[in-house]
Amino acid sequence: MEKDLLSKIAIVTGGASGIGEAAALLYADHGAKVIVSDVNEKKGNKVVEKIKGKSGEAYFIKADVSDAGQCKNLVDKTIEKYGSVDICFNNAGISGESNAIADMSIEGWNKMIATNLSSVFYCMKYQIAQMLKQGSGTIVNNSSILGSVGFANAAAYVAAKHGVIGLTQTSAVEYSKNGIRVNAIGPGFINTPLLTEAGIDDAAKNGLIQLHPIGRLGEAGEVAELVVWLSSDKASFITGSYYAVDGGYLAQ
Ligand code: NAI
């Protein structure tokens, strides 16, 4: 594999599972040193061991991204450990409460906005402050297909993911002249533990498959390919964009 990210330091939030894990492994395959960050220390350290098992370099830093102080600490600790922050994949997220708006709890709304939206602002705030000192950096934020269309019983998730695209566009406009690129991705439904946590059984999964013209759900590794490419110099003229990786979901 091409080691085009050699000497780059990459932070992956939610790196212990699913899309984050796949991206962490692929960044390492491309030669980056990877900070795997998550609330789940045990699973996060397993990903670090997997990377080391393939002769890669990785380190776990615990951070709950819904807390601004922990996002700052994540950036500070990364600099302490490796000296720079070159690539960030702001990916951590939850599926949250499944209810129509009239039945949605205020707590469920607040938790979703904190975890899936404010987290991206907190992470970018501290990541960009460091990237400004370096004069370079690339950020990929994980939105969703639901960052551009609605979905029943997921108002808070949909609102948070739309917000991630707005944050991405605004930060790209603010910092493109400083050598910082920021993009968002919009995965369709991907086979990860998040779907199981959302209570999606086999019957519901079949229903979701029908929504994807390609006739199946996506795999985390297929999303990671886009993330790593957007993070690399191959995407040097791309900033403020939103890329679907969705088996045709949004094309309908
Ligand atoms: P996953 O459940 O496999 O992984 C999410 C990871 O985030 C877990 O390791 C979890 O511990 C961590 N996490 C949760 N809350 C956190 C917090 N407050 N602070 C730090 N880490 C936290 O889920 P998956 O599917 O890999 O999701 C990753 C991202 O992809 C999420 O933002 C999700 O919304 C997005 N996404 C997922 C899709 C899917 O169908 N699986 C589709 C579109 C977007």
mmCIF file of C-alpha atoms and ligand atoms in Angstrom:
data_model
loop_
_atom_site.group_PDB
_atom_site.id
_atom_site.type_symbol
_atom_site.label_atom_id
_atom_site.label_comp_id
_atom_site.label_asym_id
_atom_site.label_seq_id
_atom_site.Cartn_x
_atom_site.Cartn_y
_atom_site.Cartn_z
ATOM 1 C CA MET A 1 0.000 0.000 0.000
ATOM 2 C CA GLU A 2 1.152 3.532 -0.822
ATOM 3 C CA LYS A 3 2.581 5.202 2.317
ATOM 4 C CA ASP A 4 1.366 8.659 1.306
ATOM 5 C CA LEU A 5 0.566 9.681 4.903
ATOM 6 C CA LEU A 6 4.000 8.911 6.302
ATOM 7 C CA SER A 7 4.957 11.331 9.127
ATOM 8 C CA LYS A 8 1.334 12.551 9.417
ATOM 9 C CA ILE A 9 -0.419 12.482 12.803
ATOM 10 C CA ALA A 10 -4.087 11.501 12.544
ATOM 11 C CA ILE A 11 -6.767 11.745 15.249
ATOM 12 C CA VAL A 12 -9.855 9.538 14.907
ATOM 13 C CA THR A 13 -12.718 10.115 17.356
ATOM 14 C CA GLY A 14 -15.001 7.147 17.881
ATOM 15 C CA GLY A 15 -12.024 5.115 16.696
ATOM 16 C CA ALA A 16 -12.859 2.024 18.757
ATOM 17 C CA SER A 17 -15.572 0.664 16.482
ATOM 18 C CA GLY A 18 -17.225 0.629 13.073
ATOM 19 C CA ILE A 19 -16.296 3.391 10.618
ATOM 20 C CA GLY A 20 -13.791 4.987 13.030
ATOM 21 C CA GLU A 21 -11.955 1.711 13.538
ATOM 22 C CA ALA A 22 -11.800 1.083 9.783
ATOM 23 C CA ALA A 23 -10.453 4.603 9.191
ATOM 24 C CA ALA A 24 -7.852 4.265 11.969
ATOM 25 C CA LEU A 25 -6.582 1.008 10.435
ATOM 26 C CA LEU A 26 -6.462 2.495 6.935
ATOM 27 C CA TYR A 27 -4.691 5.705 8.054
ATOM 28 C CA ALA A 28 -2.061 3.458 9.656
ATOM 29 C CA ASP A 29 -1.782 1.351 6.481
ATOM 30 C CA HIS A 30 -1.018 4.610 4.650
ATOM 31 C CA GLY A 31 1.792 5.331 7.109
ATOM 32 C CA ALA A 32 0.154 7.811 9.512
ATOM 33 C CA LYS A 33 0.655 7.688 13.269
ATOM 34 C CA VAL A 34 -2.866 7.313 14.634
ATOM 35 C CA ILE A 35 -4.457 8.619 17.813
ATOM 36 C CA VAL A 36 -7.396 6.317 18.435
ATOM 37 C CA SER A 37 -9.835 8.199 20.664
ATOM 38 C CA ASP A 38 -13.092 6.964 22.147
ATOM 39 C CA VAL A 39 -15.082 6.689 25.378
ATOM 40 C CA ASN A 40 -14.583 2.934 25.167
ATOM 41 C CA GLU A 41 -11.044 2.423 26.430
ATOM 42 C CA LYS A 42 -11.007 -1.367 26.105
ATOM 43 C CA LYS A 43 -12.133 -1.463 22.482
ATOM 44 C CA GLY A 44 -9.966 1.556 21.638
ATOM 45 C CA ASN A 45 -6.860 -0.185 22.946
ATOM 46 C CA LYS A 46 -7.752 -3.278 20.903
ATOM 47 C CA VAL A 47 -7.672 -1.135 17.755
ATOM 48 C CA VAL A 48 -4.269 0.237 18.829
ATOM 49 C CA GLU A 49 -3.015 -3.348 19.251
ATOM 50 C CA LYS A 50 -4.372 -4.290 15.803
ATOM 51 C CA ILE A 51 -2.451 -1.384 14.237
ATOM 52 C CA LYS A 52 0.731 -2.273 16.128
ATOM 53 C CA GLY A 53 0.251 -5.906 15.045
ATOM 54 C CA LYS A 54 0.602 -4.683 11.464
ATOM 55 C CA SER A 55 3.789 -2.735 12.359
ATOM 56 C CA GLY A 56 1.891 0.560 12.479
ATOM 57 C CA GLU A 57 2.098 3.279 15.123
ATOM 58 C CA ALA A 58 -0.933 4.161 17.273
ATOM 59 C CA TYR A 59 -1.848 5.446 20.722
ATOM 60 C CA PHE A 60 -5.148 5.565 22.629
ATOM 61 C CA ILE A 61 -6.462 8.760 24.235
ATOM 62 C CA LYS A 62 -9.778 8.617 26.052
ATOM 63 C CA ALA A 63 -12.181 11.477 25.291
ATOM 64 C CA ASP A 64 -15.925 11.985 25.539
ATOM 65 C CA VAL A 65 -16.436 14.352 22.621
ATOM 66 C CA SER A 66 -19.650 15.780 24.072
ATOM 67 C CA ASP A 67 -17.417 17.557 26.627
ATOM 68 C CA ALA A 68 -15.407 20.557 25.351
ATOM 69 C CA GLY A 69 -12.666 20.126 27.969
ATOM 70 C CA GLN A 70 -12.043 16.532 26.898
ATOM 71 C CA CYS A 71 -11.789 17.614 23.243
ATOM 72 C CA LYS A 72 -9.158 20.181 24.247
ATOM 73 C CA ASN A 73 -7.328 17.546 26.265
ATOM 74 C CA LEU A 74 -7.373 15.199 23.247
ATOM 75 C CA VAL A 75 -5.585 17.792 21.116
ATOM 76 C CA ASP A 76 -3.158 18.761 23.928
ATOM 77 C CA LYS A 77 -2.237 15.113 24.610
ATOM 78 C CA THR A 78 -1.769 14.433 20.890
ATOM 79 C CA ILE A 79 0.711 17.317 20.662
ATOM 80 C CA GLU A 80 2.489 16.062 23.800
ATOM 81 C CA LYS A 81 2.786 12.582 22.298
ATOM 82 C CA TYR A 82 3.525 13.294 18.622
ATOM 83 C CA GLY A 83 4.088 17.061 18.269
ATOM 84 C CA SER A 84 1.434 17.952 15.677
ATOM 85 C CA VAL A 85 -2.154 17.427 14.528
ATOM 86 C CA ASP A 86 -2.187 16.945 10.758
ATOM 87 C CA ILE A 87 -5.355 14.958 10.076
ATOM 88 C CA CYS A 88 -8.599 14.703 12.053
ATOM 89 C CA PHE A 89 -11.560 12.460 11.429
ATOM 90 C CA ASN A 90 -14.360 13.737 13.661
ATOM 91 C CA ASN A 91 -16.454 10.613 13.585
ATOM 92 C CA ALA A 92 -17.757 9.717 17.070
ATOM 93 C CA GLY A 93 -21.520 9.566 17.223
ATOM 94 C CA ILE A 94 -24.602 7.790 18.516
ATOM 95 C CA SER A 95 -27.871 6.692 16.909
ATOM 96 C CA GLY A 96 -29.919 8.070 19.820
ATOM 97 C CA GLU A 97 -33.609 8.029 20.648
ATOM 98 C CA SER A 98 -35.998 6.792 17.967
ATOM 99 C CA ASN A 99 -39.240 8.766 18.255
ATOM 100 C CA ALA A 100 -41.307 11.200 16.231
ATOM 101 C CA ILE A 101 -40.901 14.826 17.283
ATOM 102 C CA ALA A 102 -43.995 15.048 19.516
ATOM 103 C CA ASP A 103 -42.774 12.036 21.513
ATOM 104 C CA MET A 104 -39.085 12.859 21.562
ATOM 105 C CA SER A 105 -37.683 13.576 25.019
ATOM 106 C CA ILE A 106 -35.850 16.816 25.715
ATOM 107 C CA GLU A 107 -33.021 14.746 27.239
ATOM 108 C CA GLY A 108 -32.758 12.661 24.053
ATOM 109 C CA TRP A 109 -32.603 15.810 21.933
ATOM 110 C CA ASN A 110 -29.949 17.422 24.138
ATOM 111 C CA LYS A 111 -27.808 14.277 24.294
ATOM 112 C CA MET A 112 -27.893 13.935 20.511
ATOM 113 C CA ILE A 113 -26.986 17.559 19.847
ATOM 114 C CA ALA A 114 -24.130 17.362 22.375
ATOM 115 C CA THR A 115 -22.737 14.079 21.045
ATOM 116 C CA ASN A 116 -23.249 14.393 17.290
ATOM 117 C CA LEU A 117 -23.069 18.167 16.710
ATOM 118 C CA SER A 118 -21.481 20.202 19.529
ATOM 119 C CA SER A 119 -18.720 17.562 19.596
ATOM 120 C CA VAL A 120 -17.691 18.503 16.053
ATOM 121 C CA PHE A 121 -17.560 22.191 16.986
ATOM 122 C CA TYR A 122 -15.517 21.427 20.147
ATOM 123 C CA CYS A 123 -13.085 19.160 18.297
ATOM 124 C CA MET A 124 -12.616 21.571 15.386
ATOM 125 C CA LYS A 125 -12.157 24.554 17.713
ATOM 126 C CA TYR A 126 -9.056 23.021 19.287
ATOM 127 C CA GLN A 127 -7.832 21.144 16.204
ATOM 128 C CA ILE A 128 -7.962 24.277 14.047
ATOM 129 C CA ALA A 129 -6.182 26.367 16.707
ATOM 130 C CA GLN A 130 -3.260 23.919 16.447
ATOM 131 C CA MET A 131 -3.430 23.675 12.633
ATOM 132 C CA LEU A 132 -3.225 27.489 12.424
ATOM 133 C CA LYS A 133 0.104 27.317 14.302
ATOM 134 C CA GLN A 134 1.324 24.668 11.838
ATOM 135 C CA GLY A 135 -0.087 26.426 8.751
ATOM 136 C CA SER A 136 -1.600 23.152 7.541
ATOM 137 C CA GLY A 137 -4.097 20.402 8.328
ATOM 138 C CA THR A 138 -7.063 18.457 6.996
ATOM 139 C CA ILE A 139 -10.312 17.608 8.737
ATOM 140 C CA VAL A 140 -13.060 15.193 7.704
ATOM 141 C CA ASN A 141 -16.334 15.344 9.628
ATOM 142 C CA ASN A 142 -18.659 12.359 9.594
ATOM 143 C CA SER A 143 -22.153 13.562 8.732
ATOM 144 C CA SER A 144 -24.569 11.104 7.064
ATOM 145 C CA ILE A 145 -26.983 10.863 4.171
ATOM 146 C CA LEU A 146 -29.276 12.202 6.887
ATOM 147 C CA GLY A 147 -27.205 15.393 6.784
ATOM 148 C CA SER A 148 -29.076 16.344 3.630
ATOM 149 C CA VAL A 149 -32.504 14.643 3.813
ATOM 150 C CA GLY A 150 -35.015 13.841 6.548
ATOM 151 C CA PHE A 151 -35.779 10.456 8.123
ATOM 152 C CA ALA A 152 -38.795 9.589 10.268
ATOM 153 C CA ASN A 153 -38.211 9.161 14.018
ATOM 154 C CA ALA A 154 -34.712 10.623 13.843
ATOM 155 C CA ALA A 155 -35.246 14.394 14.056
ATOM 156 C CA ALA A 156 -32.397 15.078 16.468
ATOM 157 C CA TYR A 157 -29.971 12.892 14.508
ATOM 158 C CA VAL A 158 -31.029 14.525 11.233
ATOM 159 C CA ALA A 159 -30.701 18.026 12.713
ATOM 160 C CA ALA A 160 -27.275 17.246 14.183
ATOM 161 C CA LYS A 161 -25.999 15.787 10.907
ATOM 162 C CA HIS A 162 -27.308 18.773 8.892
ATOM 163 C CA GLY A 163 -25.459 20.964 11.414
ATOM 164 C CA VAL A 164 -22.212 19.072 10.807
ATOM 165 C CA ILE A 165 -22.388 20.024 7.123
ATOM 166 C CA GLY A 166 -22.957 23.694 8.030
ATOM 167 C CA LEU A 167 -19.987 23.658 10.400
ATOM 168 C CA THR A 168 -17.867 22.009 7.715
ATOM 169 C CA GLN A 169 -18.747 24.591 5.082
ATOM 170 C CA THR A 170 -18.226 27.520 7.443
ATOM 171 C CA SER A 171 -14.855 26.339 8.719
ATOM 172 C CA ALA A 172 -13.710 25.728 5.129
ATOM 173 C CA VAL A 173 -14.664 29.298 4.219
ATOM 174 C CA GLU A 174 -12.905 30.647 7.321
ATOM 175 C CA TYR A 175 -9.635 28.711 7.085
ATOM 176 C CA SER A 176 -8.933 27.703 3.463
ATOM 177 C CA LYS A 177 -6.399 30.533 3.158
ATOM 178 C CA ASN A 178 -4.545 29.130 6.194
ATOM 179 C CA GLY A 179 -3.791 25.805 4.526
ATOM 180 C CA ILE A 180 -6.592 23.971 6.325
ATOM 181 C CA ARG A 181 -9.090 21.849 4.368
ATOM 182 C CA VAL A 182 -12.376 20.691 5.922
ATOM 183 C CA ASN A 183 -14.827 18.265 4.299
ATOM 184 C CA ALA A 184 -17.811 16.178 5.342
ATOM 185 C CA ILE A 185 -18.884 12.709 4.315
ATOM 186 C CA GLY A 186 -22.386 11.292 4.050
ATOM 187 C CA PRO A 187 -22.431 7.528 4.512
ATOM 188 C CA GLY A 188 -25.574 5.592 3.691
ATOM 189 C CA PHE A 189 -26.561 2.855 6.133
ATOM 190 C CA ILE A 190 -23.386 0.983 7.052
ATOM 191 C CA ASN A 191 -23.079 -2.412 8.740
ATOM 192 C CA THR A 192 -21.685 -1.387 12.142
ATOM 193 C CA PRO A 193 -22.626 -1.879 15.812
ATOM 194 C CA LEU A 194 -24.460 1.493 15.625
ATOM 195 C CA LEU A 195 -27.260 -0.137 13.627
ATOM 196 C CA THR A 196 -27.672 -2.912 16.202
ATOM 197 C CA GLU A 197 -27.692 -0.317 18.988
ATOM 198 C CA ALA A 198 -30.462 1.519 17.133
ATOM 199 C CA GLY A 199 -32.523 -1.683 17.516
ATOM 200 C CA ILE A 200 -32.436 -2.559 13.830
ATOM 201 C CA ASP A 201 -33.217 -6.278 13.491
ATOM 202 C CA ASP A 202 -32.921 -8.431 10.344
ATOM 203 C CA ALA A 203 -36.378 -7.452 9.057
ATOM 204 C CA ALA A 204 -35.661 -3.749 9.510
ATOM 205 C CA LYS A 205 -32.251 -4.244 7.902
ATOM 206 C CA ASN A 206 -33.926 -5.705 4.816
ATOM 207 C CA GLY A 207 -36.127 -2.609 4.688
ATOM 208 C CA LEU A 208 -33.043 -0.390 4.825
ATOM 209 C CA ILE A 209 -31.344 -2.403 2.073
ATOM 210 C CA GLN A 210 -34.279 -1.592 -0.225
ATOM 211 C CA LEU A 211 -33.513 2.131 0.219
ATOM 212 C CA HIS A 212 -30.072 1.661 -1.375
ATOM 213 C CA PRO A 213 -30.179 1.209 -5.174
ATOM 214 C CA ILE A 214 -26.972 -0.823 -4.960
ATOM 215 C CA GLY A 215 -28.997 -3.513 -3.140
ATOM 216 C CA ARG A 216 -27.010 -3.840 0.083
ATOM 217 C CA LEU A 217 -25.749 -1.877 3.059
ATOM 218 C CA GLY A 218 -22.243 -0.411 3.054
ATOM 219 C CA GLU A 219 -19.179 -1.709 4.887
ATOM 220 C CA ALA A 220 -17.050 0.441 7.198
ATOM 221 C CA GLY A 221 -13.970 -0.118 5.025
ATOM 222 C CA GLU A 222 -15.747 1.388 2.015
ATOM 223 C CA VAL A 223 -16.337 4.600 3.972
ATOM 224 C CA ALA A 224 -12.756 4.614 5.279
ATOM 225 C CA GLU A 225 -11.409 4.686 1.696
ATOM 226 C CA LEU A 226 -13.183 8.017 1.085
ATOM 227 C CA VAL A 227 -12.101 9.439 4.451
ATOM 228 C CA VAL A 228 -8.432 8.628 3.926
ATOM 229 C CA TRP A 229 -8.481 9.932 0.359
ATOM 230 C CA LEU A 230 -10.100 13.227 1.429
ATOM 231 C CA SER A 231 -7.457 13.519 4.177
ATOM 232 C CA SER A 232 -4.587 13.075 1.724
ATOM 233 C CA ASP A 233 -2.887 15.506 -0.647
ATOM 234 C CA LYS A 234 -4.708 13.781 -3.505
ATOM 235 C CA ALA A 235 -7.716 15.885 -2.450
ATOM 236 C CA SER A 236 -5.688 19.111 -2.350
ATOM 237 C CA PHE A 237 -8.314 21.276 -4.133
ATOM 238 C CA ILE A 238 -11.273 19.906 -2.172
ATOM 239 C CA THR A 239 -12.604 21.848 0.790
ATOM 240 C CA GLY A 240 -16.056 22.661 2.166
ATOM 241 C CA SER A 241 -17.521 19.702 0.286
ATOM 242 C CA TYR A 242 -19.924 16.964 1.285
ATOM 243 C CA TYR A 243 -19.376 13.535 -0.261
ATOM 244 C CA ALA A 244 -21.996 10.796 -0.169
ATOM 245 C CA VAL A 245 -20.777 7.216 0.125
ATOM 246 C CA ASP A 246 -24.212 5.678 0.048
ATOM 247 C CA GLY A 247 -24.835 3.046 -2.639
ATOM 248 C CA GLY A 248 -27.025 5.544 -4.497
ATOM 249 C CA TYR A 249 -29.380 6.415 -1.577
ATOM 250 C CA LEU A 250 -29.343 10.161 -2.278
ATOM 251 C CA ALA A 251 -29.539 9.762 -6.055
ATOM 252 C CA GLN A 252 -33.232 8.818 -5.934
HETATM 253 P P1 NAI B 1 -20.196 2.592 16.070
HETATM 254 O O1 NAI B 1 -21.211 2.526 17.153
HETATM 255 O O2 NAI B 1 -19.650 1.333 15.493
HETATM 256 O O3 NAI B 1 -18.959 3.493 16.533
HETATM 257 C C1 NAI B 1 -19.133 4.719 17.181
HETATM 258 C C2 NAI B 1 -18.025 4.903 18.188
HETATM 259 O O4 NAI B 1 -18.194 6.189 18.784
HETATM 260 C C3 NAI B 1 -18.051 3.878 19.315
HETATM 261 O O5 NAI B 1 -16.792 3.309 19.488
HETATM 262 C C4 NAI B 1 -18.486 4.689 20.526
HETATM 263 O O6 NAI B 1 -17.927 4.212 21.749
HETATM 264 C C5 NAI B 1 -17.970 6.061 20.170
HETATM 265 N N1 NAI B 1 -18.655 7.120 20.889
HETATM 266 C C6 NAI B 1 -19.983 7.244 21.130
HETATM 267 N N2 NAI B 1 -20.229 8.345 21.852
HETATM 268 C C7 NAI B 1 -19.031 8.935 22.075
HETATM 269 C C8 NAI B 1 -18.626 10.084 22.766
HETATM 270 N N3 NAI B 1 -19.500 10.870 23.412
HETATM 271 N N4 NAI B 1 -17.302 10.395 22.804
HETATM 272 C C9 NAI B 1 -16.401 9.617 22.172
HETATM 273 N N5 NAI B 1 -16.733 8.489 21.520
HETATM 274 C C10 NAI B 1 -18.028 8.151 21.468
HETATM 275 O O7 NAI B 1 -20.880 3.485 14.939
HETATM 276 P P2 NAI B 1 -20.502 3.837 13.420
HETATM 277 O O8 NAI B 1 -21.594 3.339 12.595
HETATM 278 O O9 NAI B 1 -19.121 3.477 13.118
HETATM 279 O O10 NAI B 1 -20.678 5.417 13.491
HETATM 280 C C11 NAI B 1 -19.619 6.322 13.400
HETATM 281 C C12 NAI B 1 -20.168 7.627 12.836
HETATM 282 O O11 NAI B 1 -20.730 7.371 11.548
HETATM 283 C C13 NAI B 1 -21.280 8.274 13.663
HETATM 284 O O12 NAI B 1 -21.078 9.661 13.711
HETATM 285 C C14 NAI B 1 -22.524 7.940 12.871
HETATM 286 O O13 NAI B 1 -23.545 8.873 13.072
HETATM 287 C C15 NAI B 1 -21.984 7.995 11.457
HETATM 288 N N6 NAI B 1 -22.791 7.295 10.482
HETATM 289 C C16 NAI B 1 -23.072 5.965 10.643
HETATM 290 C C17 NAI B 1 -23.884 5.326 9.723
HETATM 291 C C18 NAI B 1 -24.254 3.883 9.879
HETATM 292 O O14 NAI B 1 -25.193 3.449 9.192
HETATM 293 N N7 NAI B 1 -23.574 3.090 10.690
HETATM 294 C C19 NAI B 1 -24.430 6.044 8.567
HETATM 295 C C20 NAI B 1 -24.029 7.427 8.474
HETATM 296 C C21 NAI B 1 -23.234 8.014 9.416
#
